[in-house]
Structure formats: structure tokens, C-alpha cells
Coordinates of C-alpha atoms in Angstrom, one line a residue:
M273 CA -10.2 -7.0 0.6
A274 CA -10.7 -10.6 0.1
D275 CA -6.8 -11.3 -0.7
M276 CA -6.0 -9.4 2.5
E277 CA -8.3 -11.8 4.3
A278 CA -6.8 -14.7 2.7
F279 CA -3.3 -13.2 4.1
R280 CA -4.9 -12.6 7.6
D281 CA -6.1 -16.4 7.6
A282 CA -2.8 -17.6 6.4
V283 CA -0.9 -15.6 9.3
T284 CA -3.6 -17.1 11.8
G285 CA -2.7 -20.5 10.4
W286 CA 0.9 -19.7 10.5
A287 CA 0.7 -18.6 14.5
A288 CA -1.0 -21.8 15.4
G289 CA 2.0 -23.9 14.2
G290 CA 1.0 -24.4 10.4
P291 CA 3.4 -23.4 7.6
G292 CA 4.6 -20.0 7.0
G293 CA 4.7 -20.3 3.5
P294 CA 1.3 -19.2 2.4
A295 CA 1.7 -16.0 4.4
G296 CA 5.0 -15.3 2.9
E297 CA 3.6 -15.7 -0.7
A298 CA 0.4 -13.7 -0.1
A299 CA 2.6 -11.2 1.8
G300 CA 4.6 -10.5 -1.3
R301 CA 2.0 -11.1 -4.1
L302 CA -0.1 -8.4 -2.1
G303 CA 2.6 -5.9 -1.4
V304 CA 2.3 -6.3 2.4
R305 CA 4.7 -3.6 4.1
T306 CA 3.1 -3.1 7.5
A307 CA 1.4 -5.3 10.1
V308 CA -1.0 -3.3 12.5
L309 CA -1.0 -5.7 15.8
V310 CA -4.5 -5.6 17.7
E311 CA -5.8 -7.8 20.6
G312 CA -8.9 -9.2 19.1
P313 CA -11.7 -8.5 16.1
S314 CA -13.2 -5.4 17.7
D315 CA -9.9 -3.2 17.5
L316 CA -9.8 -4.6 13.9
A317 CA -13.1 -3.4 12.8
A318 CA -12.2 -0.2 14.6
V319 CA -9.0 0.5 12.9
E320 CA -10.7 -0.3 9.5
T321 CA -13.6 1.7 9.8
L322 CA -11.8 5.0 10.8
A323 CA -9.4 4.2 7.7
A324 CA -12.2 3.6 5.5
R325 CA -13.7 7.0 6.6
E326 CA -10.9 9.0 6.1
G327 CA -10.8 7.7 2.7
R328 CA -8.0 5.4 3.3
D329 CA -7.6 2.1 1.4
L330 CA -5.3 0.2 3.8
A331 CA -4.9 -3.0 1.4
A332 CA -3.9 -0.7 -1.5
E333 CA -1.3 1.2 0.9
G334 CA 0.3 -2.6 1.9
V335 CA -1.1 -2.3 5.1
C336 CA -2.7 -5.2 6.9
V337 CA -4.5 -5.3 10.4
V338 CA -4.5 -8.3 12.1
S339 CA -6.0 -9.7 15.2
M340 CA -4.0 -11.6 17.7
G341 CA -6.7 -13.3 19.6
G342 CA -5.5 -11.8 22.8
A343 CA -2.3 -9.9 24.0
M344 CA -0.5 -12.9 25.1
N345 CA 0.4 -13.7 21.5
V346 CA 2.5 -10.5 20.5
A347 CA 5.3 -11.9 21.0
R348 CA 4.4 -14.7 18.7
Y349 CA 3.1 -12.6 15.8
A350 CA 5.6 -10.1 16.4
G351 CA 8.2 -12.7 15.6
L352 CA 6.8 -14.0 12.7
L353 CA 5.8 -10.7 10.7
G354 CA 8.4 -8.7 12.1
P355 CA 12.2 -8.2 11.6
P356 CA 12.6 -12.2 12.7
G357 CA 10.1 -13.5 10.3
L358 CA 8.6 -11.5 7.0
G359 CA 10.3 -8.7 7.6
L360 CA 7.3 -5.9 8.1
R361 CA 7.3 -3.0 9.7
L362 CA 5.3 -3.2 12.9
T363 CA 2.6 -1.1 14.4
G364 CA -0.5 -1.6 16.4
L365 CA -2.7 -0.8 19.7
C366 CA -2.5 -2.4 23.2
D367 CA -4.6 -1.5 26.6
E368 CA -2.9 0.2 29.1
N369 CA -2.7 -2.8 31.3
E370 CA -1.2 -4.6 28.5
Q371 CA 1.7 -2.3 27.9
G372 CA 4.6 -4.2 29.7
F373 CA 3.3 -7.4 28.5
Y374 CA 3.5 -5.9 24.6
E375 CA 7.0 -4.4 25.8
R376 CA 8.5 -7.8 26.9
G377 CA 7.0 -9.6 24.1
L378 CA 8.3 -7.5 21.4
E379 CA 11.7 -7.2 22.7
R380 CA 11.6 -11.1 23.2
A381 CA 10.8 -11.3 19.5
G382 CA 13.8 -9.2 18.2
A383 CA 11.2 -6.6 17.3
P384 CA 10.9 -3.0 17.8
G385 CA 8.8 -1.7 20.9
E386 CA 8.0 2.0 19.2
G387 CA 5.0 2.4 17.1
F388 CA 2.3 0.8 19.6
F389 CA -0.3 3.2 21.0
V390 CA -1.8 2.8 24.2
C391 CA -5.7 2.7 25.3
V392 CA -6.9 3.5 28.5
S393 CA -8.5 1.3 29.6
D394 CA -9.0 -0.6 26.4
L395 CA -10.3 0.9 22.8
E396 CA -13.9 0.7 23.5
E397 CA -13.4 2.6 26.8
E398 CA -11.8 5.4 24.8
L399 CA -14.5 5.1 22.1
I400 CA -17.3 5.4 24.9
R401 CA -15.5 8.5 26.3
A402 CA -15.2 10.4 23.2
L403 CA -18.9 10.0 22.1
G404 CA -20.5 10.4 25.6
V405 CA -22.5 7.8 27.6
A406 CA -25.6 9.7 26.1
R407 CA -24.9 9.3 22.4
V408 CA -23.6 5.6 22.7
E409 CA -27.1 4.7 24.6
E410 CA -28.7 6.3 21.5
I411 CA -26.9 3.9 19.4
V412 CA -27.3 1.1 21.8
E413 CA -31.2 1.8 21.1
A414 CA -30.7 2.1 17.6
E415 CA -29.3 -1.3 17.4
G416 CA -32.3 -2.8 19.5
D417 CA -30.4 -3.5 22.4
L418 CA -31.7 -0.9 24.8
P419 CA -33.9 -3.6 26.6
A420 CA -30.9 -5.7 27.5
W421 CA -29.0 -2.6 28.2
Q422 CA -31.5 -1.7 30.9
I423 CA -31.5 -5.4 32.3
F424 CA -28.0 -5.3 32.5
V425 CA -27.8 -1.9 34.7
R426 CA -30.4 -3.0 36.9
Q427 CA -28.4 -6.4 37.7
P428 CA -26.8 -5.8 41.5
A429 CA -23.6 -6.6 40.4
H430 CA -23.4 -3.4 38.0
Q431 CA -25.9 -0.9 40.1
G432 CA -24.0 2.2 40.8
G433 CA -21.3 1.6 38.6
V434 CA -19.4 4.5 36.2
P435 CA -21.6 4.5 33.5
E436 CA -18.8 4.4 30.8
R437 CA -17.6 1.2 32.3
Q438 CA -21.0 -0.3 32.4
L439 CA -21.3 0.1 28.9
R440 CA -17.7 -1.2 28.3
R441 CA -18.8 -4.4 30.5
F442 CA -22.3 -4.5 28.5
L443 CA -20.6 -4.5 24.8
G444 CA -18.7 -7.7 26.2
T445 CA -21.6 -9.5 27.4
K446 CA -22.7 -11.3 23.7
K447 CA -20.6 -13.0 21.3
G448 CA -20.0 -10.6 18.2
R449 CA -21.4 -7.4 20.1
K450 CA -18.1 -5.6 20.9
I451 CA -17.3 -6.2 17.1
R452 CA -20.3 -4.6 15.6
Y453 CA -20.1 -1.6 17.8
G454 CA -16.5 -1.3 17.1
H455 CA -17.9 -0.5 13.7
L456 CA -20.9 1.4 14.9
L457 CA -18.8 3.8 17.7
V458 CA -16.4 5.0 15.1
G459 CA -18.6 5.4 12.6
A460 CA -20.6 8.2 14.8
L461 CA -17.6 9.8 15.9
E462 CA -17.4 13.4 14.8
A463 CA -14.4 14.6 13.0
G464 CA -11.8 15.6 15.6
R465 CA -13.2 13.6 18.4
E466 CA -11.4 10.4 17.2
P467 CA -9.7 8.7 20.3
A468 CA -6.1 10.1 20.6
P469 CA -4.6 6.1 20.4
L470 CA -6.9 5.8 17.3
R471 CA -6.1 8.8 15.4
E472 CA -2.2 8.6 15.9
L473 CA -2.3 5.0 14.8
L474 CA -3.9 5.9 11.5
A475 CA -1.4 9.0 11.4
A476 CA 1.7 6.7 11.5
L477 CA 0.8 4.4 8.7

């Protein structure tokens, strides 16, 4: 895991304008064959948690989940990691409203557009819908975040909203919360209740 983390760090540095040599050397040493492109660290946590729950060792399989720091970076990462760059197979997740952006970015990078699975509206909302509001609130309470959640829904801007969307917004109100809950919500899923995009992504690896 530490070695794969080093590969991820090298890729991030490369995408930021640094040298590509360290990423290429790490990919060869680790036998990386597939890069799973996701928008942010909460998506990364969810994918890796579900894989581990299913007994998958992605690193041993040559699969690395890469957080791109936003959908706008897809062309850059696809160009570095896909056929134009390291030649890795690319797959990943994207939000519904970013689908067109992904398609154009992958085309611009000369990378294939197949193998990307679309979340409506994003992975957090998919997970909340799969678990149900009541179950997510139980998890929020167990994590000690219930008072903050209750304050959030009483705010005028959020009163009367759709509970699933309120929870989704709440998870993004504090730094690190989305990452923590990306892990927790996937861990709470019953077998067979995984959101389709996440389940299909793991099946395709």
C-alpha cells in the first residue's frame, strides 16, 4: 500500500508539472496496469473500501485508484497515464453533470472513453440513496456528528429540502468529512445494495 501511495504521489507531482520519470519507474516496479480515475479523495476511499470488503487487493492486481483533484483535470491525467503516456488501461467514476466534460477530456487526451461509470448526482448521493436516510443518520450519530447535522438542517437555507440532498451537502461542509464518510457509508452497505456505478467499476477491474 505504501508503495502504491508513492506511485500516486509521483503521478500528482507529474500532473502538477514535475518530471514523469518517478511515476514511470514506480509503475514498472509495482506492475501497475490499470489506473482508476476519480474526482476526489472521498471517491478513492469508497472504491478502495468496497474492494477490500470484497477481498480484493487492488495493489496486488496492478490497479491504482488516482484522485485527480477535480473533473477539470481528467484530460491531464488521462494523457499522462493512458495510451499517450504510461500506456495504462483507464477506467473510473464521474458525476452525471461532468460526463460531457469527461468525454471531451478523454478525447482530447487521445484516451478511450469506455470504462467510465456515471454517478447520479455524485457517489455520495448514490451511497445515501442505497443506504436510506435513516441508516445514514444512524452512522452520523455514531460518529458524533448528529448535533452538527441537526444544526445544519435547521438553517433557513436548508429547511424543507430533500433529505438525501441535505445529507450530501452536509458531508461536504467540513474538511475531511467526505473522505471519512466515503469509507463509512461503503462499509455499512448490505451485500447486493452497492450503488450500480461502484459495483460495475469493481466488476470491470
